[in-house]
CSV table of C-alpha atoms in Angstrom, one decimal:
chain,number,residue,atom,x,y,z
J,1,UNK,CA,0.0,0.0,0.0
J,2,UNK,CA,2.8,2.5,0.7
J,3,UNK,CA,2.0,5.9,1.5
J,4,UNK,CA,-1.8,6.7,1.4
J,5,UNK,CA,-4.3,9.1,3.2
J,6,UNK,CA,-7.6,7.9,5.2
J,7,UNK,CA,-10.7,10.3,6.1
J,8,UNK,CA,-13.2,9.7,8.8
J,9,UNK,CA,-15.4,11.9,10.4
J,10,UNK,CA,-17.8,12.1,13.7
J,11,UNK,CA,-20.4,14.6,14.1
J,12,UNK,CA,-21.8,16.2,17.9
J,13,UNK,CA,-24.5,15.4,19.9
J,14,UNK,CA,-26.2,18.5,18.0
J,15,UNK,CA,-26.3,17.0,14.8
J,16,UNK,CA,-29.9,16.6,14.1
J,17,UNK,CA,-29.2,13.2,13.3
J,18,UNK,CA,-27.7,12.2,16.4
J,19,UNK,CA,-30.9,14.2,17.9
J,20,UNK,CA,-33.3,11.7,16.2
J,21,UNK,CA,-30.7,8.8,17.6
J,22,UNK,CA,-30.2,9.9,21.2
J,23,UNK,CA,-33.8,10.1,21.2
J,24,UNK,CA,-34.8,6.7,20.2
J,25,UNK,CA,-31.9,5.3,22.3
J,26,UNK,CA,-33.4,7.6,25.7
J,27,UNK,CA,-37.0,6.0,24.4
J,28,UNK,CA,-35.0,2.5,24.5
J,29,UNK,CA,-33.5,3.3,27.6
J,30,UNK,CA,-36.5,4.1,29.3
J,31,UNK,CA,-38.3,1.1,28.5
J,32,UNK,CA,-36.0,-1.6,28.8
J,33,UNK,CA,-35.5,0.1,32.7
J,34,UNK,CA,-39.0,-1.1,33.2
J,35,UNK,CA,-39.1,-4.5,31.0
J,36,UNK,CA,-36.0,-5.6,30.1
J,37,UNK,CA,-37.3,-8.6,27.3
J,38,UNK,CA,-39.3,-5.4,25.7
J,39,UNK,CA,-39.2,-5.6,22.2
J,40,UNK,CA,-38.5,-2.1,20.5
J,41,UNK,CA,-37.8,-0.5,17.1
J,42,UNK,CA,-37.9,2.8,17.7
J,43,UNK,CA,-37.1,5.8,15.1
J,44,UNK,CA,-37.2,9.4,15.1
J,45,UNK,CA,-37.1,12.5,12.9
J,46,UNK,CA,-36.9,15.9,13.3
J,47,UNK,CA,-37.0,19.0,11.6
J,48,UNK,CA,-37.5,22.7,12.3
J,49,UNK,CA,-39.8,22.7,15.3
J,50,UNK,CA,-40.4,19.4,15.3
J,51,UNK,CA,-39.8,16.0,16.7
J,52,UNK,CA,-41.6,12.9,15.7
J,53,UNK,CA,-41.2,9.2,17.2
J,54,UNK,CA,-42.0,6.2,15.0
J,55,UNK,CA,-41.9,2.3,15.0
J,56,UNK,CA,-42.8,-1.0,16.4
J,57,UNK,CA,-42.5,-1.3,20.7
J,58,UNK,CA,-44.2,-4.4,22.0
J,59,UNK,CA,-44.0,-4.3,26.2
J,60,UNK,CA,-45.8,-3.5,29.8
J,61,UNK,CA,-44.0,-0.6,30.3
J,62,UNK,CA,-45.6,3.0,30.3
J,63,UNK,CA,-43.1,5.8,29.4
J,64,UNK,CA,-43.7,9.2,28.6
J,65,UNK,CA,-42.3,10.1,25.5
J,66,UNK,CA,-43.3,13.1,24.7
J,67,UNK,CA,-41.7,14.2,28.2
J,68,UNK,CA,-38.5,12.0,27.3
J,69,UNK,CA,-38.4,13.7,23.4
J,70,UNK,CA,-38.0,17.2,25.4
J,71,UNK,CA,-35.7,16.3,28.0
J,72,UNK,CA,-33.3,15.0,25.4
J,73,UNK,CA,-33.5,17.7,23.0
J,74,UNK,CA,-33.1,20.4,26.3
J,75,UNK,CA,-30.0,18.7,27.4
J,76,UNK,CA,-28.1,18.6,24.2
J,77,UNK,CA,-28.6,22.7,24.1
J,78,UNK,CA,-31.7,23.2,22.2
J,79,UNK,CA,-33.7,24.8,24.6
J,80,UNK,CA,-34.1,28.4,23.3
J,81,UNK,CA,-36.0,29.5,20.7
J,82,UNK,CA,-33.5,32.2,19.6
J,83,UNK,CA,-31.0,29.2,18.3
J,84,UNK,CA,-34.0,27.6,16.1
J,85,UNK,CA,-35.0,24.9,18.2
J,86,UNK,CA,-36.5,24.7,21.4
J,87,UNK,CA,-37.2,21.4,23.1
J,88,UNK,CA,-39.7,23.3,25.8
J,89,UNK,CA,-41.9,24.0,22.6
J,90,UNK,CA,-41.4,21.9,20.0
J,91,UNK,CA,-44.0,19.7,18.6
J,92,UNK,CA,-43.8,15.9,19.4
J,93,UNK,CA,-45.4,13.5,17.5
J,94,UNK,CA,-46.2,9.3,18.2
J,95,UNK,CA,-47.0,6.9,15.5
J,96,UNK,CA,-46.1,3.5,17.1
J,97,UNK,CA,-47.5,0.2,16.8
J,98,UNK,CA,-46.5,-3.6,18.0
J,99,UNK,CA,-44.1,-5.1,16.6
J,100,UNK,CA,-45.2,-7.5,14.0
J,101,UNK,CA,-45.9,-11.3,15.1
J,102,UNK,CA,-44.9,-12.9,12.6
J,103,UNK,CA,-41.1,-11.2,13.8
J,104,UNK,CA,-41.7,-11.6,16.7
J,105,UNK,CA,-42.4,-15.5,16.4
J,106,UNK,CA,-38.8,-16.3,15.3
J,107,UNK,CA,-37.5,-14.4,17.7
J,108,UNK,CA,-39.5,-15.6,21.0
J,109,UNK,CA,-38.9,-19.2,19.6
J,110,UNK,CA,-35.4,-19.7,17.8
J,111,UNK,CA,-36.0,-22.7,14.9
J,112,UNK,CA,-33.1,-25.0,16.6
J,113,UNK,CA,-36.1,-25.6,19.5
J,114,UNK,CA,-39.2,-25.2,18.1
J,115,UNK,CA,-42.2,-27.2,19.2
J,116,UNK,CA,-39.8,-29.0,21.2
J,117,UNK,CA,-38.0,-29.2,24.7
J,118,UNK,CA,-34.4,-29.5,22.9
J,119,UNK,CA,-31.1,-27.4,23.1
J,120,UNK,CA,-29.9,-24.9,26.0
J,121,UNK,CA,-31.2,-21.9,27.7
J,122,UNK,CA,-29.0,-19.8,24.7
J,123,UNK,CA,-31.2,-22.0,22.0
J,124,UNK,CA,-34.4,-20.0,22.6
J,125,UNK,CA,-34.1,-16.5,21.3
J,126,UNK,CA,-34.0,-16.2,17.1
J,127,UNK,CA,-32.2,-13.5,15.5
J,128,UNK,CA,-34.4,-11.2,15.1
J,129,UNK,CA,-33.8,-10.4,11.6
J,130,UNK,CA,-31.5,-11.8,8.8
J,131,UNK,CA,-28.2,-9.8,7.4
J,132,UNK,CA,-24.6,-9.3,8.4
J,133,UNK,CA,-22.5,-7.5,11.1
J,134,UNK,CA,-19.2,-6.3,11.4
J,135,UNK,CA,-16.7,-5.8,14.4
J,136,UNK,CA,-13.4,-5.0,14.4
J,137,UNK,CA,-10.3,-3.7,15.8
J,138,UNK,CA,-6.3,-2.6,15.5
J,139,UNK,CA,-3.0,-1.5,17.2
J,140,UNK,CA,-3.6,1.9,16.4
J,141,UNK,CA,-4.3,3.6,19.6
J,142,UNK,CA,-4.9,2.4,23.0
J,143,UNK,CA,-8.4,1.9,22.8
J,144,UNK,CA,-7.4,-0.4,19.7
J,145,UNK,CA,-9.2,1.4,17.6
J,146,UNK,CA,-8.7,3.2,14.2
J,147,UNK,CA,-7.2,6.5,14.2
J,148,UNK,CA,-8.7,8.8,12.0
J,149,UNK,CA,-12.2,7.9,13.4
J,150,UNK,CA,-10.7,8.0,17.2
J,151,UNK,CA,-9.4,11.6,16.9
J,152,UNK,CA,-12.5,12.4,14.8
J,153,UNK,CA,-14.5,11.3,18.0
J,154,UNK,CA,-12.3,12.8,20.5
J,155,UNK,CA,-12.3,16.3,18.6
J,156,UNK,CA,-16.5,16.3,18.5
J,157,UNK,CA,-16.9,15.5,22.3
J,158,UNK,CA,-13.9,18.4,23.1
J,159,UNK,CA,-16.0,20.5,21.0
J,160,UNK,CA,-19.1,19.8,23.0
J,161,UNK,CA,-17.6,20.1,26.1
J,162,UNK,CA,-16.2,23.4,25.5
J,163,UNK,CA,-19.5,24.9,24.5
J,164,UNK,CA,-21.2,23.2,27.7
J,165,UNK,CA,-18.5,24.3,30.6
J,166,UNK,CA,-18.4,27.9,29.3
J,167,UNK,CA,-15.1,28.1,27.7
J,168,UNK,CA,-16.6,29.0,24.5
J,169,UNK,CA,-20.0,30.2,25.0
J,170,UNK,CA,-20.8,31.6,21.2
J,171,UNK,CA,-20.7,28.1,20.2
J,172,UNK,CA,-24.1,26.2,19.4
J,173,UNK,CA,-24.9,22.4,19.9
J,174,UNK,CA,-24.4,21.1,16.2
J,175,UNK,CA,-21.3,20.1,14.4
J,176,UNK,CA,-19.1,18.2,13.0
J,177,UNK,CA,-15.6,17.0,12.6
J,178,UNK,CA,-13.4,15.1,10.3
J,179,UNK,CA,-9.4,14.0,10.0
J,180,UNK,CA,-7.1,12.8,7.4
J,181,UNK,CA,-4.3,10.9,8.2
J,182,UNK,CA,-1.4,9.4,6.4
J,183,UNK,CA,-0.4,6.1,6.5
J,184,UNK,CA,3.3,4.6,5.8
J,185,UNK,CA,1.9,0.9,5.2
J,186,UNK,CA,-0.8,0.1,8.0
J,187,UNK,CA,1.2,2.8,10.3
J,188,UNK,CA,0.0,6.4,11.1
J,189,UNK,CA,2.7,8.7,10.5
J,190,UNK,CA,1.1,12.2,10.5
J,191,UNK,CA,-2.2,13.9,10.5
J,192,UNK,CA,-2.5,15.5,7.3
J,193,UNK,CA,-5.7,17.6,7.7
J,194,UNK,CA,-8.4,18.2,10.5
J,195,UNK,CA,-11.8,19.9,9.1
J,196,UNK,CA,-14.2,21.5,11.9
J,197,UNK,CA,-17.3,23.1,11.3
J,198,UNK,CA,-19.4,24.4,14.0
J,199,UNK,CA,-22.3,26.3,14.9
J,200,UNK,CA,-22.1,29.3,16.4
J,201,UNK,CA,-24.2,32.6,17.5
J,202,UNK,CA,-24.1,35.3,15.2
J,203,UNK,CA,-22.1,38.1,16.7
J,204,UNK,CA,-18.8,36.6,16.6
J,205,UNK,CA,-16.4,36.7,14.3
J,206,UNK,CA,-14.7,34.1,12.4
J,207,UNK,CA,-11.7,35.0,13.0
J,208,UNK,CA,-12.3,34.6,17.3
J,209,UNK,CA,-13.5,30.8,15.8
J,210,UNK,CA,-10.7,30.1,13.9
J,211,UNK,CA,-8.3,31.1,16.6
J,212,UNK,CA,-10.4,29.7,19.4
J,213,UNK,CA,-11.1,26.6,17.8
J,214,UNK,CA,-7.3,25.8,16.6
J,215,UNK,CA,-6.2,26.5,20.0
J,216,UNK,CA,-8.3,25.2,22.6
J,217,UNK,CA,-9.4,22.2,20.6
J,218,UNK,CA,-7.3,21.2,17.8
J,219,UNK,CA,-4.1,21.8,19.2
J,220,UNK,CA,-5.0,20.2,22.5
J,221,UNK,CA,-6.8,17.0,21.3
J,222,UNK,CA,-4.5,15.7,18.1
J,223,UNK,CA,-0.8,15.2,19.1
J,224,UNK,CA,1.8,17.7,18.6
J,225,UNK,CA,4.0,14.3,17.1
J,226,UNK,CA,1.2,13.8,14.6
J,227,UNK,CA,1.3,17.0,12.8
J,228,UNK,CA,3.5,19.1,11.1
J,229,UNK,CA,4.0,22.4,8.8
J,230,UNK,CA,2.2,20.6,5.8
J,231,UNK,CA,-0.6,19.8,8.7
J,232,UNK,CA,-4.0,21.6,7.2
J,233,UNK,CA,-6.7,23.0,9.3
J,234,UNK,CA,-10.0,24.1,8.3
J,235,UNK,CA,-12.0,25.4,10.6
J,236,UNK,CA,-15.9,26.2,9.0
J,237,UNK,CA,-14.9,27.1,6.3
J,238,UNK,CA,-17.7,28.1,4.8
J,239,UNK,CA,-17.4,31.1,6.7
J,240,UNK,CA,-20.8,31.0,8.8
J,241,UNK,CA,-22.4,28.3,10.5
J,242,UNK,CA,-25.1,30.1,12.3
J,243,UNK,CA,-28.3,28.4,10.9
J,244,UNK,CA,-27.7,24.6,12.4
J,245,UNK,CA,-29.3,21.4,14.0
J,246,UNK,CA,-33.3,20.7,13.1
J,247,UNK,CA,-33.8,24.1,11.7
J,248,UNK,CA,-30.8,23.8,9.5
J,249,UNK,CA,-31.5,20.0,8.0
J,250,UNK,CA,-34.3,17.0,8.5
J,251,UNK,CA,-32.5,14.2,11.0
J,252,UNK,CA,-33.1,10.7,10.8
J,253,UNK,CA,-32.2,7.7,13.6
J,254,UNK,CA,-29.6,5.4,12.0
J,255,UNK,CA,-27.9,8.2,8.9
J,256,UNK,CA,-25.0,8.2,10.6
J,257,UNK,CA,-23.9,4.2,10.9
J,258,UNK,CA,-20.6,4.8,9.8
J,259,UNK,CA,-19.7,7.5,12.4
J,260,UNK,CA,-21.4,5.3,15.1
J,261,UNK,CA,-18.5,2.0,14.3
J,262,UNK,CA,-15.1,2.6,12.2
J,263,UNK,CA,-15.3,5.8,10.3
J,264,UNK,CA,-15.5,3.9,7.7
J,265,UNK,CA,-11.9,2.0,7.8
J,266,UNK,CA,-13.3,-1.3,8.6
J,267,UNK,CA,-16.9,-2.8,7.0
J,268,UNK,CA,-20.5,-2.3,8.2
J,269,UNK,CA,-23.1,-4.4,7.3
J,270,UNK,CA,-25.8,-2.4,6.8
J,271,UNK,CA,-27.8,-2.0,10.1
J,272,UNK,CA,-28.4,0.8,12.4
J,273,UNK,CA,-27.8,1.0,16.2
J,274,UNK,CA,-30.0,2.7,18.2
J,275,UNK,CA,-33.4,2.7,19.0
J,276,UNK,CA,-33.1,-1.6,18.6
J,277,UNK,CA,-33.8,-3.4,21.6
J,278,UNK,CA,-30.6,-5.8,21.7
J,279,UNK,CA,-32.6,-9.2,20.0
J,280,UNK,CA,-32.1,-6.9,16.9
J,281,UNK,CA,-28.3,-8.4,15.9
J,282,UNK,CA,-28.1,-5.3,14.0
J,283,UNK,CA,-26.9,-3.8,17.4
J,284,UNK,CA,-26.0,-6.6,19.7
J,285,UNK,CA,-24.1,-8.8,17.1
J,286,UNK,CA,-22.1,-5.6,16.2
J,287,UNK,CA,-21.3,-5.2,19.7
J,288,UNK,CA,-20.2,-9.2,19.9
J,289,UNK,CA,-18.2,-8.9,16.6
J,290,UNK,CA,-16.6,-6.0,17.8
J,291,UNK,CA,-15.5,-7.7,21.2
J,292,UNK,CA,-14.0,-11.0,19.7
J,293,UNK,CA,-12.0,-8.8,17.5
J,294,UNK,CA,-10.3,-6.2,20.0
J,295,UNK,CA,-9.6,-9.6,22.1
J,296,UNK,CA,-8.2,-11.1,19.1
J,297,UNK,CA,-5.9,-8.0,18.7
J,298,UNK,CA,-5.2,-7.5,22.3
J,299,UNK,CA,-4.0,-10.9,22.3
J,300,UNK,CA,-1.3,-10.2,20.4
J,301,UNK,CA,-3.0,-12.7,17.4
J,302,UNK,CA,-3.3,-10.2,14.7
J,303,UNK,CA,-2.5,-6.0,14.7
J,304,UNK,CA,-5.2,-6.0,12.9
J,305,UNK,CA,-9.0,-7.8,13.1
J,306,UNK,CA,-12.0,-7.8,11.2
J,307,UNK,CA,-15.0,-10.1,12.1
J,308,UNK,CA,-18.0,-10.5,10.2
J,309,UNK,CA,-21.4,-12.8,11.7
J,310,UNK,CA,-24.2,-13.2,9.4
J,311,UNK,CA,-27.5,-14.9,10.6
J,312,UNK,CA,-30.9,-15.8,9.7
J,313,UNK,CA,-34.1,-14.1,10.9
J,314,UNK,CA,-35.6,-17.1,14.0
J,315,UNK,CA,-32.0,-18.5,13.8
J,316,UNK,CA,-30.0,-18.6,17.1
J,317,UNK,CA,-26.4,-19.9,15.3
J,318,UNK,CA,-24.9,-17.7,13.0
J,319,UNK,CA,-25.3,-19.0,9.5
J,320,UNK,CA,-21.5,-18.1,9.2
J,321,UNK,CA,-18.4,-16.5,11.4
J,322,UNK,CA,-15.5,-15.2,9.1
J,323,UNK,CA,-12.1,-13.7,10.4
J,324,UNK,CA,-9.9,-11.4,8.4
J,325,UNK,CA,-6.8,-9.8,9.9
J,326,UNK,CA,-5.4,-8.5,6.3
J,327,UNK,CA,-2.5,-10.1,6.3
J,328,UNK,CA,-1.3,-9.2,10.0
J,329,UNK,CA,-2.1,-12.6,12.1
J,330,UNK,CA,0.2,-14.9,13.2
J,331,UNK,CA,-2.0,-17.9,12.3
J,332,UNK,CA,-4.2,-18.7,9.4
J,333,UNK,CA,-7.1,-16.6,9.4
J,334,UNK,CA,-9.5,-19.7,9.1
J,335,UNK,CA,-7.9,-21.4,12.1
J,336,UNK,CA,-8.2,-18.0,14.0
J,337,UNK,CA,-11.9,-18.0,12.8
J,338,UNK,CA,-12.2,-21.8,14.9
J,339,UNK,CA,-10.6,-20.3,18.2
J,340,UNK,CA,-13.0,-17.2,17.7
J,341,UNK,CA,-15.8,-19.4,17.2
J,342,UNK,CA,-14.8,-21.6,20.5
J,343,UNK,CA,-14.1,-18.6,22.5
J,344,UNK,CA,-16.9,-16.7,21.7
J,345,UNK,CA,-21.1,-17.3,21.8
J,346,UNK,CA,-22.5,-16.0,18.9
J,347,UNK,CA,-25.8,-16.8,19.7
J,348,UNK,CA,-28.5,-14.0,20.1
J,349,UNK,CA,-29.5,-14.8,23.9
J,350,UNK,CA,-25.6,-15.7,24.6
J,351,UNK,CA,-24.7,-12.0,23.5
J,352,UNK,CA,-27.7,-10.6,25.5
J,353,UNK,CA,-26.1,-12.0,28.7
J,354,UNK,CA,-22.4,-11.8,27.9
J,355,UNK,CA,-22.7,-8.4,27.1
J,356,UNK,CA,-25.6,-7.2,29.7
J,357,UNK,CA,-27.4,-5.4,26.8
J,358,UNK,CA,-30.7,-5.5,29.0
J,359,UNK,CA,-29.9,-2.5,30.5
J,360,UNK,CA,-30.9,1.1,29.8
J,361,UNK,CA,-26.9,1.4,28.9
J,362,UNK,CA,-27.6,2.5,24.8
J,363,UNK,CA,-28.5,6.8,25.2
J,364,UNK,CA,-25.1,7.3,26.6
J,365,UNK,CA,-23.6,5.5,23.2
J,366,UNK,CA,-25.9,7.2,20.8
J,367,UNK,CA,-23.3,10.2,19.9
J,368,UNK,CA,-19.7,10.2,19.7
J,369,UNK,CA,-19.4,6.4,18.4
J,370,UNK,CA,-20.8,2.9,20.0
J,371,UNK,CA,-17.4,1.6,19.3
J,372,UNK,CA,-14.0,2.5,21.1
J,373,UNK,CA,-16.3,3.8,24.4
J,374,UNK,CA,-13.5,2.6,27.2
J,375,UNK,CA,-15.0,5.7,29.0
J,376,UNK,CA,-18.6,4.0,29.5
J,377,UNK,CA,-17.3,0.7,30.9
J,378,UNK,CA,-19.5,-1.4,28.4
J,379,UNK,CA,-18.7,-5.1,28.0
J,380,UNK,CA,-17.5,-5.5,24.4
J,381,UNK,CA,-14.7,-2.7,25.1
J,382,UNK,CA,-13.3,-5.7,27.8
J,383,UNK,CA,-10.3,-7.5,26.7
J,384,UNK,CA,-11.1,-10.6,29.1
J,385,UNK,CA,-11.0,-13.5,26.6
J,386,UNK,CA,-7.3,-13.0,26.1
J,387,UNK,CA,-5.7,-15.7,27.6
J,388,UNK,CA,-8.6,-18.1,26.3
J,389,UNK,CA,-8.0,-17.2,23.0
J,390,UNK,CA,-4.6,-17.8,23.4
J,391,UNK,CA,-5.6,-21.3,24.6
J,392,UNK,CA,-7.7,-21.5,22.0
J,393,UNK,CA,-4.9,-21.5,19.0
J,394,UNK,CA,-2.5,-23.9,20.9
């Protein structure tokens, strides 16, 4: 490969569509505290003065959404009418139903047991729909993730964090951010350009933005090692960003899939996050993939992993379990693939309980990536199946 460049970006908490997914994630959240075994698809969208919650949500719980829609949109900083949005008057619409039996018959009764008393506890729950997930993982930073999408990530929450503490008061709650890096091989060697854009109020100069925003941000979240004279930074450079979140564009739950995993570096099947109770594998065996793989990695096994499930809607085994490590592991990939497989349960009610996905854990993921999150404690960020994978390729 030789030299080459890599892009990825992330986006704030603003974004309208991270809006529209931190609200279906806080309706999630808020149902699964009362029934964990809920079944919910939940979606959102939004657009100027307006927030509307859609899907399929099957359970005994009784949440108040509208109240939930407002408390999310409030805390993210859209609480004044005077920035364009304003969660306190807002309109909120609900158009849900149940989810659909005939789903929810593979799902409550996996096809390895049904109509009879055969296989484990794990046998039981289907997948609740067909398709394929990705997880994966490198040496790149600590968190073993990429670095393009890591820095991306780290740049967006700094730039959240300095409008919420009062260092930079002008700013306003959307934005976005995005980092090129070059590569010597698979190593990082430099960042090559860093693009912010964010919203702001409309007294203040570009020039305080470019200044502020290069110093206390840029300068302070990417490494000093990392960049250089030839280093480019672009800070809104469209010149105004005033007109931003819902007011300034529709958001959608699940637009923004590839910011929420790799930043694009590694695959993604297809399949949105948030808003899915975990029996959607869409979520859960995303989470799974990704936890096999940064064990696989942290193990010393490959520098770099990719793992890809793929299953069958009332299914509980995986129709298939494929390991990649692009040339870096120190076995065959296919024999890597068997000690994965050994190691790890792939099976819909097996990742439920490894992971403790029946938690109202998933709002807290819903912006600045589900992946990488060492800061949120969750499971599939654990590198606790080291020494039995290790085992496992003996």
């Amino acid at each position: 490969m030789a030299r080459h460049f890599f892009t990825s970006e992330s986006v704030t908490e603003g974004h309208p569509d991270k809006v529209c997914d931190q609200v279906s994630d806080a309706v999630l959240d808020a149902i699964i505290g009362q029934d964990p075994t809920a079944h919910v698809a939940c979606e959102t969208v939004t657009t100027t003065g307006m927030v509307m919650v859609m899907g399929e949500i099957t359970t005994g719980a009784s949440v108040d959404i509208p109240r939930i829609v407002r408390g999310v949109v409030n805390d993210i900083g859209y609480n004044n009418a005077a920035i364009g949005f304003d969660g306190n008057t807002c309109a909120v619409m609900t158009v849900l139903d149940e989810q659909s039996p005939d789903i929810a018959m593979g799902v409550n009764e996996a096809i390895e047991v049904r109509g009879t008393d055969a296989g484990d506890v794990y046998d039981r729950i289907g997948a609740g729909d067909q398709g394929l997930m990705f997880g994966f993982a490198c040496n790149e930073t600590p968190e073993l993730m990429p670095l393009p999408i890591s820095l991306a990530h780290h740049l967006a929450k700094e730039l959240t964090a300095l409008r919420k503490n009062g260092t930079l008061p002008y700013l306003r709650p959307d934005g976005k951010t995005q980092v090129t890096v070059e590569y010597d091989e698979h190593k990082p060697v430099r960042v090559d350009t860093v693009v912010v854009s964010t919203q702001h109020d409309p007294d203040v100069t570009l020039d305080t933005i470019r200044a502020d925003i290069t110093d206390k941000l840029i300068n302070v979240v990417v490494p000093a090692a990392l960049m250089d004279e030839n280093t480019k930074i672009y800070v809104n450079p469209t010149g105004r960003f005033v007109v931003g979140g819902p007011q300034g564009d529709s958001g959608l739950t699940g637009r923004k899939i590839i910011v929420d995993t790799y930043g694009g570096y590694a695959c993604h099947g297809g399949g949105a996050f948030s808003g899915k109770d975990p029996t959607k594998v869409d979520r859960s065996a995303s989470y799974m993939a990704r936890y096999a793989a940064k064990n696989v990695v942290a193990a010393g096994l490959a520098t770099q992993c990719e793992v890809q499930l793929a299953y069958a809607i009332g299914v509980a085994n995986p129709v298939s379990v494929r390991v990649d490590t692009r040339g870096t592991g120190v076995i065959k990939d296919e024999a890597l693939a068997a000690a994965v497989r050994r190691v790890f349960d792939f099976r819909p009610a097996a990742i439920i309980d490894t992971l403790e996905l029946r938690r109202p854990i998933y709002r807290a993921l819903a912006a600045y990536g589900h992946i990488g999150r060492e800061d949120l404690d969750v499971v599939w960020e654990r590198t606790d199946r080291v020494e039995a994978l290790k085992a496992a390729v003996l």
